[in-house]
mmCIF file of C-alpha atoms in Angstrom:
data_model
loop_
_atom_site.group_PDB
_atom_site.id
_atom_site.type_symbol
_atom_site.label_atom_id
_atom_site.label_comp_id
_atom_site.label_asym_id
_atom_site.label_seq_id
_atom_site.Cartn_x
_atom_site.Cartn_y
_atom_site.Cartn_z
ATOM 1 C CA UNK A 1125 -155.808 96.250 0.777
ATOM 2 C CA UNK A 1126 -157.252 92.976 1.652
ATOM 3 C CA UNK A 1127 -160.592 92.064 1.459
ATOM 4 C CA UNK A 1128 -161.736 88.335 2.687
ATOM 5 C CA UNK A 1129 -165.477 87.088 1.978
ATOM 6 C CA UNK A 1130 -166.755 84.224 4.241
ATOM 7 C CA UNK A 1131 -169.779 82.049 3.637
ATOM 8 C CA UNK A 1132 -172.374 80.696 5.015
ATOM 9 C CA UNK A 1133 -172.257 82.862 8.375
ATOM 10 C CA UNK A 1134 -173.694 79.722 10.297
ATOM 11 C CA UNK A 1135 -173.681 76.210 9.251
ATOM 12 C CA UNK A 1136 -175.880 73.303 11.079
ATOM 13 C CA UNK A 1137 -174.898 69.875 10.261
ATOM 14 C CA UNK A 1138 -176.100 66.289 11.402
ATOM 15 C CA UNK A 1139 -173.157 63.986 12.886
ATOM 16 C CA UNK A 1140 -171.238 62.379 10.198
ATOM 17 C CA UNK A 1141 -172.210 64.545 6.959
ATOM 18 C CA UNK A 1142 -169.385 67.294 5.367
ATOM 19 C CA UNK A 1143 -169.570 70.433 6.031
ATOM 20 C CA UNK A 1144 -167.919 73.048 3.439
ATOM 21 C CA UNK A 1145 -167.229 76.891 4.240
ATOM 22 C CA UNK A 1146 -166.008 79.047 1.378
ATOM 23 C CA UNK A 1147 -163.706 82.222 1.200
ATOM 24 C CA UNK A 1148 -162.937 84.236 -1.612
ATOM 25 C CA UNK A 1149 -160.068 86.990 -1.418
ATOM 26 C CA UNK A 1150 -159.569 90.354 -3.313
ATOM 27 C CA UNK A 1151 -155.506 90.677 -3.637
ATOM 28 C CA UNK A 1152 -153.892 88.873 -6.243
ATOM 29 C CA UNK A 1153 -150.437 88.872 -4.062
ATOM 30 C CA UNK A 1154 -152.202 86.967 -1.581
ATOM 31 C CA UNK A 1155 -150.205 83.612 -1.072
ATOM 32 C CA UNK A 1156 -151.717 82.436 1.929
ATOM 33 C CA UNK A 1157 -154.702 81.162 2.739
ATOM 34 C CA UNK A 1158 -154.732 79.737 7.041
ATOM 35 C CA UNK A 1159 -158.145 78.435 8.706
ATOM 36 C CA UNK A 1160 -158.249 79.198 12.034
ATOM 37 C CA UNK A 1161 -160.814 76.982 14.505
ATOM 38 C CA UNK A 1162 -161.999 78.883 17.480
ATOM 39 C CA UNK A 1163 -163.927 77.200 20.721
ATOM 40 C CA UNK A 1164 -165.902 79.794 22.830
ATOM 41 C CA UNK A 1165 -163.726 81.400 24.965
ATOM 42 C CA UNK A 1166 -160.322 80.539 23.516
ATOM 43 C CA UNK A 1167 -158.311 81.946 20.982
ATOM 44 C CA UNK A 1168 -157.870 80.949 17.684
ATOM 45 C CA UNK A 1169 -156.037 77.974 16.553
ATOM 46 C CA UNK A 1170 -154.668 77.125 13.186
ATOM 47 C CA UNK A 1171 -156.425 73.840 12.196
ATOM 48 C CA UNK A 1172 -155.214 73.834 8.113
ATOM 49 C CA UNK A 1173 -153.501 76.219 5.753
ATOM 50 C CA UNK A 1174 -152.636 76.273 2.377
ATOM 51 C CA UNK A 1175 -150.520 78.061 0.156
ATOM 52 C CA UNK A 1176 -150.826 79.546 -3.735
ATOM 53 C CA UNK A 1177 -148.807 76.761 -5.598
ATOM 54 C CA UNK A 1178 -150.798 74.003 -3.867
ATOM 55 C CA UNK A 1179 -154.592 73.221 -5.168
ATOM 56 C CA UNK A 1180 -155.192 71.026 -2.230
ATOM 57 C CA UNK A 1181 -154.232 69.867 0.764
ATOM 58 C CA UNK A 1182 -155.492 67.400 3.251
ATOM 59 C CA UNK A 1183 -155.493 66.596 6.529
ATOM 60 C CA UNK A 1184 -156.957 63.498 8.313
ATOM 61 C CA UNK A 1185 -160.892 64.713 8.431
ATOM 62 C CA UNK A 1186 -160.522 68.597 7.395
ATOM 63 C CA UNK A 1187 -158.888 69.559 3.724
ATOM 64 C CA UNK A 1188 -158.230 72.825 2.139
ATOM 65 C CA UNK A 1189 -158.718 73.730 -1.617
ATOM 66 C CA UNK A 1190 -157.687 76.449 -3.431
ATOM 67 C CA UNK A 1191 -158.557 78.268 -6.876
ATOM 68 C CA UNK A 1192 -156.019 81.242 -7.436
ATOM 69 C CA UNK A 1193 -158.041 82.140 -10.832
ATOM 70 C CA UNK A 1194 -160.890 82.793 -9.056
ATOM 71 C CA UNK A 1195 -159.497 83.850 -6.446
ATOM 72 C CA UNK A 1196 -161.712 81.729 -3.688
ATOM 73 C CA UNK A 1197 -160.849 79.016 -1.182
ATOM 74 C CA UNK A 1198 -162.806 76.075 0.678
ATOM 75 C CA UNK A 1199 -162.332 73.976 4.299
ATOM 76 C CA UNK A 1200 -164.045 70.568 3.977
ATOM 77 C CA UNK A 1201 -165.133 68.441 7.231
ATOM 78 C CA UNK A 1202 -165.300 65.227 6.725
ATOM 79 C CA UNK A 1203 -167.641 62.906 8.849
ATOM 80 C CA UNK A 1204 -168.259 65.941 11.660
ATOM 81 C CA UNK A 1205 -168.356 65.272 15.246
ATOM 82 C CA UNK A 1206 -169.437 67.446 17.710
ATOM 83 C CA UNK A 1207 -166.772 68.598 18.937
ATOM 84 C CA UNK A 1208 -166.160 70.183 15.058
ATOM 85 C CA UNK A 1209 -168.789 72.903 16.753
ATOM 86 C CA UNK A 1210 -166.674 75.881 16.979
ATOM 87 C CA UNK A 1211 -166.455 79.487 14.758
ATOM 88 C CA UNK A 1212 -164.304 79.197 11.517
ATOM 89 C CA UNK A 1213 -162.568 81.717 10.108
ATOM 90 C CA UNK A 1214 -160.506 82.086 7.024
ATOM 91 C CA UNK A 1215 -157.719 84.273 6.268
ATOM 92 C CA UNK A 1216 -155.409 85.620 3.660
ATOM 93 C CA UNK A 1217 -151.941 87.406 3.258
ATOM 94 C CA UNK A 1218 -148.560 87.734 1.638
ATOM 95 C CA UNK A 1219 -145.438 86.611 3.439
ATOM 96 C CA UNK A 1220 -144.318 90.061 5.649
ATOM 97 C CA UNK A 1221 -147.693 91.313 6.307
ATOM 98 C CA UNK A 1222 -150.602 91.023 8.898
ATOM 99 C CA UNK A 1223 -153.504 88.250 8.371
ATOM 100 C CA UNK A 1224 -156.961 89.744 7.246
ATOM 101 C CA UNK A 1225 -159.758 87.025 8.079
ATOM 102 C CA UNK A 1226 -163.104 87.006 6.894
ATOM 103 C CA UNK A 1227 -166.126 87.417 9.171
ATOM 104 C CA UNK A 1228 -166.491 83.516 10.530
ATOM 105 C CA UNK A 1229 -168.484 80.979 10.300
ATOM 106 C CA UNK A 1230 -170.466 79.321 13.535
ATOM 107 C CA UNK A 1231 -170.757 75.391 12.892
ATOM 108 C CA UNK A 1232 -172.768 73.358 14.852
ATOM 109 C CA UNK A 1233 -172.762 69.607 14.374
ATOM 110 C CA UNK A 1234 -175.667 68.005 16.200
ATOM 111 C CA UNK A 1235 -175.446 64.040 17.162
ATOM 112 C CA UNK B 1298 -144.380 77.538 17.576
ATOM 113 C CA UNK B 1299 -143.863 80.294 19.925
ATOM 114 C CA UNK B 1300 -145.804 80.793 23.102
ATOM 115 C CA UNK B 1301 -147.705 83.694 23.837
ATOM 116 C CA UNK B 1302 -149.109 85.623 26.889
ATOM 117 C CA UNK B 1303 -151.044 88.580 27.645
ATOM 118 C CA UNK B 1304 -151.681 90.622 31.024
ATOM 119 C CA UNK B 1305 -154.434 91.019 32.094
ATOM 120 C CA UNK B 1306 -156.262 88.152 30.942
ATOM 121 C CA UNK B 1307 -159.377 90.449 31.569
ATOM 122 C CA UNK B 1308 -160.409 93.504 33.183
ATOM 123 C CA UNK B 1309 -163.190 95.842 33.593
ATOM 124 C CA UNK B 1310 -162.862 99.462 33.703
ATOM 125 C CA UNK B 1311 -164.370 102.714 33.697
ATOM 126 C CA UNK B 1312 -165.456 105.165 30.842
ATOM 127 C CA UNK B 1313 -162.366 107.970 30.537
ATOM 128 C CA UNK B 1314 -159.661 105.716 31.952
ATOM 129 C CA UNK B 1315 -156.893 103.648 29.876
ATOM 130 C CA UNK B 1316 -155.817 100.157 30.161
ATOM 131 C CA UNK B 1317 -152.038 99.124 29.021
ATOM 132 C CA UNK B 1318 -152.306 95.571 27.756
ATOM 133 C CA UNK B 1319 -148.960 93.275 27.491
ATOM 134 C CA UNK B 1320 -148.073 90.793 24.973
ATOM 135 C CA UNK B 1321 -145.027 88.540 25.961
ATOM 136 C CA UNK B 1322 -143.395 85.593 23.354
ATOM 137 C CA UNK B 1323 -140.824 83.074 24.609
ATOM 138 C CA UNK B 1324 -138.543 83.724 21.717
ATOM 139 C CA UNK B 1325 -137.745 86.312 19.254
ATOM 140 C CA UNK B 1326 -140.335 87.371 16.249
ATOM 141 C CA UNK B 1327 -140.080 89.042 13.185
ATOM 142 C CA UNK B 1328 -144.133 90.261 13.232
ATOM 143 C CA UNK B 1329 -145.946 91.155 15.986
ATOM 144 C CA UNK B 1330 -149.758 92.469 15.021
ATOM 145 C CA UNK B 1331 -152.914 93.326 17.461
ATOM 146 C CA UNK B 1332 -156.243 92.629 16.777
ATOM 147 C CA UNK B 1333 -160.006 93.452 17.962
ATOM 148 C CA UNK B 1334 -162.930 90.608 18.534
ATOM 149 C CA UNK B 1335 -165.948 92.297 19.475
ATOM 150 C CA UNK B 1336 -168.122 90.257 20.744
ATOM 151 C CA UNK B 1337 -169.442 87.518 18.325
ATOM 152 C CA UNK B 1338 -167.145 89.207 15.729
ATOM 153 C CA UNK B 1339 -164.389 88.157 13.415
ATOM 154 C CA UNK B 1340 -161.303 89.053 13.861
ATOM 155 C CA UNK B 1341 -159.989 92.751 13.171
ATOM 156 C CA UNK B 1342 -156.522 94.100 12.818
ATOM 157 C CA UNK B 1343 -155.742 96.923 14.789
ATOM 158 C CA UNK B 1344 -152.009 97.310 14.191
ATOM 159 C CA UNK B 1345 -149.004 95.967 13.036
ATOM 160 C CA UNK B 1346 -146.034 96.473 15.876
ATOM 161 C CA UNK B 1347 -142.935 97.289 14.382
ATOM 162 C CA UNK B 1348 -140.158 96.964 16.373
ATOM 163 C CA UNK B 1349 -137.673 100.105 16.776
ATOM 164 C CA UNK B 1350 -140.327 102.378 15.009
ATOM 165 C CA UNK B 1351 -143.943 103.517 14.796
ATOM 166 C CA UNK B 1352 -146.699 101.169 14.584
ATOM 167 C CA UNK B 1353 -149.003 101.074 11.636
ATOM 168 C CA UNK B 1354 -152.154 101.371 12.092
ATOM 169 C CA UNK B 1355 -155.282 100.297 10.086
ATOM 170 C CA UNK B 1356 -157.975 102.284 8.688
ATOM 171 C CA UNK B 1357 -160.254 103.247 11.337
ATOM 172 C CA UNK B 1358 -157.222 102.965 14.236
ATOM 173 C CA UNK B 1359 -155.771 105.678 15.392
ATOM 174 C CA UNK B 1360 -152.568 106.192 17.450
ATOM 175 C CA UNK B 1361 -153.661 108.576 19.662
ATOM 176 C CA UNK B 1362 -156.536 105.789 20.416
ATOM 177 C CA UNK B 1363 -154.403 102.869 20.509
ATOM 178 C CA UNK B 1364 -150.645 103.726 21.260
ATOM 179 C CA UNK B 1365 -148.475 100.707 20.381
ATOM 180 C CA UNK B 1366 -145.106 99.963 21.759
ATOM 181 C CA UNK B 1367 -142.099 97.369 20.843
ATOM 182 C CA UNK B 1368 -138.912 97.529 22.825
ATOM 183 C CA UNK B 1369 -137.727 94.851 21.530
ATOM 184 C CA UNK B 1370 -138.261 91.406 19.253
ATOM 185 C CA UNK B 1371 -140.130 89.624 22.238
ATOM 186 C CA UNK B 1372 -142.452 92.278 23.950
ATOM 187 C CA UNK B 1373 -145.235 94.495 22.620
ATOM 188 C CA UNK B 1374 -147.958 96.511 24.440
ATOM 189 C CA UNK B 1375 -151.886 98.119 23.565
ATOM 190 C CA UNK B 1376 -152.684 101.368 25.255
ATOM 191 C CA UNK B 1377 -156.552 101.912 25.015
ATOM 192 C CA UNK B 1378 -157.024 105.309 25.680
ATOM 193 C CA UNK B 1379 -159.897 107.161 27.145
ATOM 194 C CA UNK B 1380 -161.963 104.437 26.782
ATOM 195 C CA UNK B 1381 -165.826 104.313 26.092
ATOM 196 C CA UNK B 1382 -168.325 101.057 26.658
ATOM 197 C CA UNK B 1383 -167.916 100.336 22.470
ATOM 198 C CA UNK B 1384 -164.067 99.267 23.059
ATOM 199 C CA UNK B 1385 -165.433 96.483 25.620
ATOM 200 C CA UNK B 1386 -163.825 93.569 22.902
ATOM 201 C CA UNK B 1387 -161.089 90.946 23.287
ATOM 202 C CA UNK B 1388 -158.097 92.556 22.464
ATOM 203 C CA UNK B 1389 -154.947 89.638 20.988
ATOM 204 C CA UNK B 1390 -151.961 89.875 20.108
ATOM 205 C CA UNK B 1391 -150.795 87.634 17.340
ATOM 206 C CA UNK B 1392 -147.114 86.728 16.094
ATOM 207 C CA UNK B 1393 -145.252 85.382 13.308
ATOM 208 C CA UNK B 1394 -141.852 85.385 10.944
ATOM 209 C CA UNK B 1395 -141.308 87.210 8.348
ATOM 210 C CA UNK B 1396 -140.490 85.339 6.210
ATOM 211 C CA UNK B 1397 -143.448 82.901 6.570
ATOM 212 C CA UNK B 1398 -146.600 83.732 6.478
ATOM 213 C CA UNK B 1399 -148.185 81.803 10.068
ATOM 214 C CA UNK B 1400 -149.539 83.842 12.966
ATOM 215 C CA UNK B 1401 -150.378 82.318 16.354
ATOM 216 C CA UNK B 1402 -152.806 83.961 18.541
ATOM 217 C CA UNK B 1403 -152.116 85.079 22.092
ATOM 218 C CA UNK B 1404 -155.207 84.153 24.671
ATOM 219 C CA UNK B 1405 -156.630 87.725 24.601
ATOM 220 C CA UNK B 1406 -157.623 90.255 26.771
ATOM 221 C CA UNK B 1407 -160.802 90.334 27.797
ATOM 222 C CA UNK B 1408 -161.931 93.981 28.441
ATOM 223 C CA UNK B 1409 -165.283 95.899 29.722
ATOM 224 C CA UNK B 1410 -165.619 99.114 30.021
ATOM 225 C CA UNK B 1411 -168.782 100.721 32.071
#
């Protein structure tokens, strides 16, 4: 089955630089690759997702990239804000079947 | 996309007994899967809910653990059975269509067992 790898497990960040979280995947059928954005206390929300015939994809502040050869993904933050603090997780599957999400990643942007 | 609710929102409960956990969508869905958060942990998939037959479980999950029902396209619940103070997690149900690959997340169920 599935197997997602998330890095760094926590990320500090000053107000306004990036901040970059990577994922890499272990099923080649994987076709979709979702970040989910979670505040403390609430349930995940889909922030960004992107799928196997796109290499990138952008959206206002936050983008997605995407290398199928080597099988790993990345969420860039652009100029972070404090309310960007939240857990991050990434998540892979194939049309039909059940997310699997790596372990998260706790950002904290400090003004 | 669809919305989601779950009764109860949270409970505690004691060791031995079993809580019934509902997961309610405003429309029909193809997928229906729930999912563990323990706490300050990712996200782990319990079971996938398939409607009109057995759910199927994940490595670790058990049925007689975690009975699973779907009566129908818009409704599932999560039996936690005899439970112990280590299945004190959110519990979340999460939906999405076949034929795409989104889920949305149900708020969770917040559960403690003493």
């Amino acid at each position: 089955g599935e197997n997602v790898e998330q890095h760094p497990s926590t990320l500090s960040v000053q107000e306004g630089d990036s901040a970059v979280i990577k994922c890499t995947y272990s099923d080649s059928a994987s076709n979709y690759f979702p970040w989910y954005k979670q505040e403390l206390g609430k349930r995940p929300q889909l922030i960004i997702d992107i799928r196997s015939n796109v290499g990138e994809k952008k959206d206002q502040r936050i983008a997605v990239t995407l290398n199928k050869t080597a099988k790993h993904f990345s969420l860039h933050i652009t100029e972070t804000q404090p309310e960007d603090s939240a857990v991050y997780f990434c998540g892979a599957n194939q049309a039909g079947t059940a997310l699997i999400f790596g372990k998260g990643t706790t950002l904290s942007v400090s003004s | 996309s669809a919305v989601i609710s779950q009764k109860p929102s949270r409970d505690i409960c004691q060791r031995g007994t079993s809580l019934t956990i509902q997961c309610q969508v405003d429309s029909q869905v193809t997928m229906m899967f729930w999912y563990r958060q323990q706490p300050g942990q990712s996200l782990t998939l319990i079971a996938t809910a398939n409607q009109g037959s057995e759910a199927t479980y994940e490595s670790g999950f058990v049925i007689d653990k975690f009975p699973i029902s779907r009566p129908n396209l818009t409704f599932s619940t999560l039996t936690v059975s005899n439970m112990s103070p280590e299945d004190s997690s959110i519990y979340l149900c999460s939906v999405g269509a076949g034929f795409i690959n989104e889920q949305f997340f149900g708020p969770g169920t917040r559960l403690t067992v003493l």
